[in-house]
Every structure is written in C-alpha cells, then in structure tokens.
Amino acid sequence: MTATAEILRDLHLLHHRAKALRDRLASAPRTLAGRQATLANRQADVEKARKALQDAKVQLKKHEHALQAQQAKIDDLKVKLNQVKKNEEYKALQNQIAHDKAAMSKTEDEILQTYEQIETQGVALAKLEAEVKSFAQDVVAIQTEIESQASSHKAQLQELETAIVEAEISIPEQERERYSRTVRQYGADALAACENGACLGCFTSVTMQMLNHLINGDQLMFCKSCGRLLYLAEHAETTSKRASR
Ligand SMILES: [Zn+2]
C-alpha cells in the first residue's frame, strides 16, 4: 500500500514544524548576539560619559588652583602697594591688581560653569548607568530563556525528525530518491496539497488522470510543473469520497 493522503498531509505538517523549530534554533543566537552587541555599545557610552565627568572634575581642580594662585598674587601686590613710594609705581601696581582681579573673575566664571557642567553630566551619567544596567539584565534574561528554549526545541526537533522518518516509510522504495531530491530542493515545502484540481505549490492544474490517482491513493503523484509531491487536500478528499458513494 502506498502513502495515503492523510500520511502525506501529516508528513507535510511534520516538515513544517521541523522547519519552524530549526528556524527558531538558528535565529535565537542571532537575536542574542544582536542584543549583546547593542549592550557592548551602550556600555562603551557609559565609559565615555564617566571619563568626560572625570575630565570635568580635573578641570575644576585646575581652575580652583589657578584661582588660589591669582588670589595669592593679588595679596602679594597689595603688600607691595603699601610699600611703594613713587606715584608711578603705585599706579602700575594698581593697574596690575585690576588686571589680575579681572582674570580672577574670569576664573570664577569658569569654575561656576564647570560646576554646572559636572552636575548635568552627573545626572545624565546616573540615568545612563541605570538604563544600561536594566538593559544588561534584560540581555541576561533573554540569554537564559534562549538557552532553556533551545534544549526543549532540540528535543522536539529530534522527535519530529523521528516522526518524519517513520512517515517516510510509506513512500514506496522506487520513489524515495525522487522524494529526497524534492526535499533537498524545496525543504519543508517538498509536498503540496492538491485543491480544486490544482497544485497549491505552483497553482498549476493537474490532469484528470493524476487527480484520479490522488483520489484513489494508488500511486504517488509529483506535480508535473513544480515537482512537489502531491496529496489531496482534506476537504477535497471528503468531497470526493462523498461523491463516490
Ligand atoms: Zn506544482
């Protein structure tokens, strides 16, 4: 006895389920790798932001030291100012002090700006760190899920592959080679339902003679156009059975 429409229909379904599992098994590591790459980029952003904040703090220290030096210089000049006798020298010192005070005021502005910059950068960094931390946790969760799914998917795939081999036993010996070739060519779509007299793989009509063989289930039929192994669609089968009664 040759493979019935029911067996072939099941075989087609089994091929599809196996393909879906293989696709998921193949795509999951890619999904994970993509997320891990994004995480690495974001972690690099955090490092950059930390470094920028560090640099701003160093800058602040420099400005503060500069301010101290400027203050010391002015104090020094004020002492000298009390000691000079000549009017010219007095004037020159006064000018120098005014000039240095202006410089000091500029440094004070810079200090203020740097403080503000540090505060803004600190807030942004804390936000970024929290986001990246949460994203890293997501990536770990995805990884755990993918790993646990992969083992159950592999087990399911093995079961399906066994079921496929069992269903293929009903394919007559002399048609096995052709069937295997078709599977290599079309993968999960090596089989196609025949509905309303047409192959659903390529939508080409089948001959009356082929249809009769499909209805009688006495011979394997391959679509003359696309080469897929045909089976009668489920409702077509019940209709034809009813008609033959
Ligand atoms: Zn076809």
Short mmCIF file of C-alpha atoms and ligand atoms in Angstrom, two decimals:
data_model
loop_
_atom_site.label_atom_id
_atom_site.label_comp_id
_atom_site.label_asym_id
_atom_site.label_seq_id
_atom_site.Cartn_x
_atom_site.Cartn_y
_atom_site.Cartn_z
CA MET A 1 0.00 0.00 0.00
CA THR A 2 1.25 3.46 -0.85
CA ALA A 3 1.18 6.56 1.33
CA THR A 4 -2.35 7.80 1.89
CA ALA A 5 -3.32 11.45 1.59
CA GLU A 6 -3.54 11.54 5.37
CA ILE A 7 0.01 10.28 5.85
CA LEU A 8 1.36 12.74 3.27
CA ARG A 9 -0.59 15.58 4.84
CA ASP A 10 0.92 14.69 8.22
CA LEU A 11 4.36 14.41 6.65
CA HIS A 12 3.99 17.89 5.17
CA LEU A 13 2.95 19.23 8.57
CA LEU A 14 5.86 17.48 10.28
CA HIS A 15 8.28 19.03 7.78
CA HIS A 16 6.79 22.45 8.52
CA ARG A 17 7.03 22.04 12.28
CA ALA A 18 10.63 20.84 11.98
CA LYS A 19 11.48 23.82 9.78
CA ALA A 20 9.89 26.26 12.25
CA LEU A 21 11.96 24.76 15.06
CA ARG A 22 15.15 24.82 13.01
CA ASP A 23 14.48 28.47 12.10
CA ARG A 24 13.95 29.38 15.75
CA LEU A 25 17.05 27.48 16.82
CA ALA A 26 19.04 29.35 14.18
CA SER A 27 17.58 32.81 14.77
CA ALA A 28 17.72 32.83 18.59
CA PRO A 29 21.54 33.04 18.82
CA ARG A 30 21.48 35.82 16.21
CA THR A 31 18.91 37.74 18.25
CA LEU A 32 21.05 37.30 21.35
CA ALA A 33 24.24 38.35 19.55
CA GLY A 34 22.47 41.48 18.31
CA ARG A 35 21.37 42.44 21.82
CA GLN A 36 24.83 41.73 23.21
CA ALA A 37 26.40 43.98 20.58
CA THR A 38 23.95 46.78 21.46
CA LEU A 39 24.75 46.30 25.14
CA ALA A 40 28.50 46.50 24.47
CA ASN A 41 27.95 49.78 22.58
CA ARG A 42 25.90 51.23 25.40
CA GLN A 43 28.46 50.14 27.98
CA ALA A 44 31.09 51.94 25.92
CA ASP A 45 28.85 55.04 26.06
CA VAL A 46 28.76 54.77 29.86
CA GLU A 47 32.56 54.55 29.98
CA LYS A 48 32.83 57.60 27.75
CA ALA A 49 30.43 59.56 29.96
CA ARG A 50 32.37 58.52 33.10
CA LYS A 51 35.62 59.65 31.53
CA ALA A 52 34.09 63.00 30.50
CA LEU A 53 32.85 63.56 34.05
CA GLN A 54 36.29 62.69 35.42
CA ASP A 55 37.88 65.17 32.99
CA ALA A 56 35.47 67.90 34.08
CA LYS A 57 36.40 67.28 37.74
CA VAL A 58 40.11 67.52 36.91
CA GLN A 59 39.36 70.76 35.04
CA LEU A 60 37.57 72.11 38.10
CA LYS A 61 40.59 71.36 40.32
CA LYS A 62 42.85 73.20 37.84
CA HIS A 63 40.58 76.25 37.87
CA GLU A 64 40.49 76.20 41.68
CA HIS A 65 44.28 76.06 41.86
CA ALA A 66 44.53 78.86 39.34
CA LEU A 67 42.13 80.94 41.42
CA GLN A 68 44.23 80.39 44.55
CA ALA A 69 47.38 81.40 42.68
CA GLN A 70 45.68 84.51 41.32
CA GLN A 71 44.47 85.44 44.83
CA ALA A 72 47.96 84.94 46.29
CA LYS A 73 49.45 87.13 43.59
CA ILE A 74 46.94 89.91 44.28
CA ASP A 75 47.64 89.69 48.04
CA ASP A 76 51.30 89.99 47.23
CA LEU A 77 50.73 93.01 45.03
CA LYS A 78 48.65 94.66 47.77
CA VAL A 79 51.52 94.29 50.22
CA LYS A 80 53.86 95.90 47.66
CA LEU A 81 51.33 98.64 47.06
CA ASN A 82 51.64 99.69 50.72
CA GLN A 83 55.41 99.79 50.40
CA VAL A 84 55.95 101.80 47.20
CA LYS A 85 56.82 105.45 47.45
CA LYS A 86 56.65 106.57 43.85
CA ASN A 87 53.35 107.54 42.37
CA GLU A 88 54.21 105.87 39.05
CA GLU A 89 54.95 102.55 40.69
CA TYR A 90 51.78 102.85 42.74
CA LYS A 91 49.72 103.39 39.61
CA ALA A 92 51.41 100.48 37.82
CA LEU A 93 50.68 98.19 40.75
CA GLN A 94 47.08 99.32 40.88
CA ASN A 95 46.73 98.55 37.18
CA GLN A 96 48.30 95.17 37.69
CA ILE A 97 45.90 94.40 40.56
CA ALA A 98 42.89 95.48 38.47
CA HIS A 99 44.10 93.30 35.63
CA ASP A 100 44.59 90.31 37.93
CA LYS A 101 41.20 90.82 39.54
CA ALA A 102 39.59 90.67 36.09
CA ALA A 103 41.46 87.44 35.43
CA MET A 104 40.26 86.08 38.76
CA SER A 105 36.70 86.95 37.94
CA LYS A 106 37.05 85.07 34.65
CA THR A 107 38.39 82.01 36.52
CA GLU A 108 35.45 82.22 38.95
CA ASP A 109 33.05 82.15 35.99
CA GLU A 110 34.84 79.12 34.61
CA ILE A 111 34.57 77.40 37.98
CA LEU A 112 30.85 78.08 38.09
CA GLN A 113 30.37 76.79 34.56
CA THR A 114 32.39 73.66 35.31
CA TYR A 115 30.30 73.03 38.44
CA GLU A 116 27.12 73.23 36.39
CA GLN A 117 28.63 71.00 33.72
CA ILE A 118 29.63 68.41 36.34
CA GLU A 119 26.14 68.45 37.81
CA THR A 120 24.44 67.98 34.41
CA GLN A 121 26.89 65.27 33.38
CA GLY A 122 26.45 63.51 36.72
CA VAL A 123 22.66 63.38 36.32
CA ALA A 124 22.94 62.15 32.72
CA LEU A 125 25.51 59.52 33.70
CA ALA A 126 23.35 58.19 36.55
CA LYS A 127 20.40 57.90 34.15
CA LEU A 128 22.51 56.17 31.52
CA GLU A 129 24.00 53.78 34.07
CA ALA A 130 20.54 52.81 35.30
CA GLU A 131 19.30 52.23 31.74
CA VAL A 132 22.30 50.16 30.75
CA LYS A 133 22.10 48.14 33.97
CA SER A 134 18.47 47.31 33.27
CA PHE A 135 19.28 46.52 29.62
CA ALA A 136 22.10 44.21 30.75
CA GLN A 137 19.61 42.38 32.98
CA ASP A 138 17.25 42.03 30.01
CA VAL A 139 20.04 40.55 27.90
CA VAL A 140 20.86 38.02 30.63
CA ALA A 141 17.14 37.11 30.85
CA ILE A 142 16.97 36.68 27.06
CA GLN A 143 20.06 34.51 27.14
CA THR A 144 18.65 32.30 29.90
CA GLU A 145 15.35 31.98 28.03
CA ILE A 146 17.05 31.17 24.73
CA GLU A 147 19.25 28.55 26.37
CA SER A 148 16.36 26.84 28.14
CA GLN A 149 14.19 27.01 24.99
CA ALA A 150 16.99 25.66 22.84
CA SER A 151 17.24 22.41 24.77
CA SER A 152 13.49 21.80 24.63
CA HIS A 153 13.39 22.82 20.95
CA LYS A 154 16.23 20.42 20.17
CA ALA A 155 14.35 17.60 21.89
CA GLN A 156 11.16 18.47 19.98
CA LEU A 157 13.07 18.61 16.73
CA GLN A 158 14.52 15.18 17.36
CA GLU A 159 11.01 13.81 17.96
CA LEU A 160 9.80 15.42 14.75
CA GLU A 161 12.71 14.06 12.76
CA THR A 162 11.93 10.57 14.06
CA ALA A 163 8.26 11.03 13.13
CA ILE A 164 9.30 12.22 9.65
CA VAL A 165 11.44 9.13 9.12
CA GLU A 166 8.52 6.95 10.27
CA ALA A 167 6.08 8.68 7.91
CA GLU A 168 8.55 8.36 5.03
CA ILE A 169 8.42 4.57 5.35
CA SER A 170 5.08 4.72 3.49
CA ILE A 171 6.80 6.26 0.47
CA PRO A 172 7.47 3.38 -1.94
CA GLU A 173 11.10 2.36 -2.35
CA GLN A 174 11.24 3.32 -6.05
CA GLU A 175 10.02 6.88 -5.28
CA ARG A 176 12.34 7.54 -2.34
CA GLU A 177 15.15 9.01 -4.42
CA ARG A 178 12.83 11.41 -6.19
CA TYR A 179 11.19 12.37 -2.89
CA SER A 180 14.60 13.00 -1.25
CA ARG A 181 15.63 15.15 -4.18
CA THR A 182 12.44 17.18 -3.84
CA VAL A 183 13.06 17.63 -0.10
CA ARG A 184 16.57 18.84 -0.86
CA GLN A 185 15.16 21.30 -3.38
CA TYR A 186 12.11 22.62 -1.52
CA GLY A 187 12.79 21.79 2.11
CA ALA A 188 9.58 21.81 4.16
CA ASP A 189 7.58 22.59 1.02
CA ALA A 190 8.56 19.44 -0.83
CA LEU A 191 4.93 18.41 -0.56
CA ALA A 192 1.88 20.30 -1.75
CA ALA A 193 -1.84 19.86 -1.36
CA CYS A 194 -3.94 19.45 -4.45
CA GLU A 195 -7.06 21.52 -4.17
CA ASN A 196 -9.73 22.23 -6.80
CA GLY A 197 -7.63 20.30 -9.27
CA ALA A 198 -4.52 22.46 -8.81
CA CYS A 199 -1.19 22.06 -7.05
CA LEU A 200 -1.05 24.55 -4.19
CA GLY A 201 2.72 24.69 -4.56
CA CYS A 202 2.67 26.29 -8.00
CA PHE A 203 -1.07 26.68 -8.74
CA THR A 204 -0.84 24.63 -11.92
CA SER A 205 -3.75 22.35 -12.75
CA VAL A 206 -3.21 18.61 -12.52
CA THR A 207 -4.51 16.19 -15.13
CA MET A 208 -7.72 14.23 -14.64
CA GLN A 209 -5.66 11.05 -14.55
CA MET A 210 -3.43 12.43 -11.78
CA LEU A 211 -6.45 13.55 -9.83
CA ASN A 212 -7.92 10.04 -10.06
CA HIS A 213 -4.69 8.56 -8.72
CA LEU A 214 -4.76 11.10 -5.91
CA ILE A 215 -8.36 10.25 -5.08
CA ASN A 216 -7.71 6.51 -5.24
CA GLY A 217 -4.40 6.86 -3.40
CA ASP A 218 -2.90 4.06 -5.51
CA GLN A 219 0.20 5.91 -6.75
CA LEU A 220 2.43 8.74 -5.61
CA MET A 221 1.92 11.82 -7.76
CA PHE A 222 4.51 14.52 -8.28
CA CYS A 223 3.36 17.84 -9.75
CA LYS A 224 4.37 17.93 -13.42
CA SER A 225 5.08 21.63 -13.19
CA CYS A 226 6.98 22.16 -9.90
CA GLY A 227 7.81 18.57 -8.98
CA ARG A 228 6.31 18.67 -5.49
CA LEU A 229 4.84 15.50 -4.04
CA LEU A 230 1.08 15.96 -4.16
CA TYR A 231 -1.63 14.89 -1.76
CA LEU A 232 -5.33 15.51 -1.81
CA ALA A 233 -6.45 18.45 0.33
CA GLU A 234 -8.52 17.35 3.31
CA HIS A 235 -11.91 18.73 2.24
CA ALA A 236 -11.31 17.64 -1.36
CA GLU A 237 -10.85 14.11 -0.03
CA THR A 238 -14.12 14.09 1.91
CA THR A 239 -15.96 15.62 -1.08
CA SER A 240 -14.60 13.02 -3.49
CA LYS A 241 -15.41 10.20 -1.06
CA ARG A 242 -18.94 11.51 -0.69
CA ALA A 243 -19.22 11.77 -4.46
CA SER A 244 -18.00 8.21 -4.97
CA ARG A 245 -20.57 6.81 -2.54
ZN ZN B 1 3.14 22.26 -8.51
#
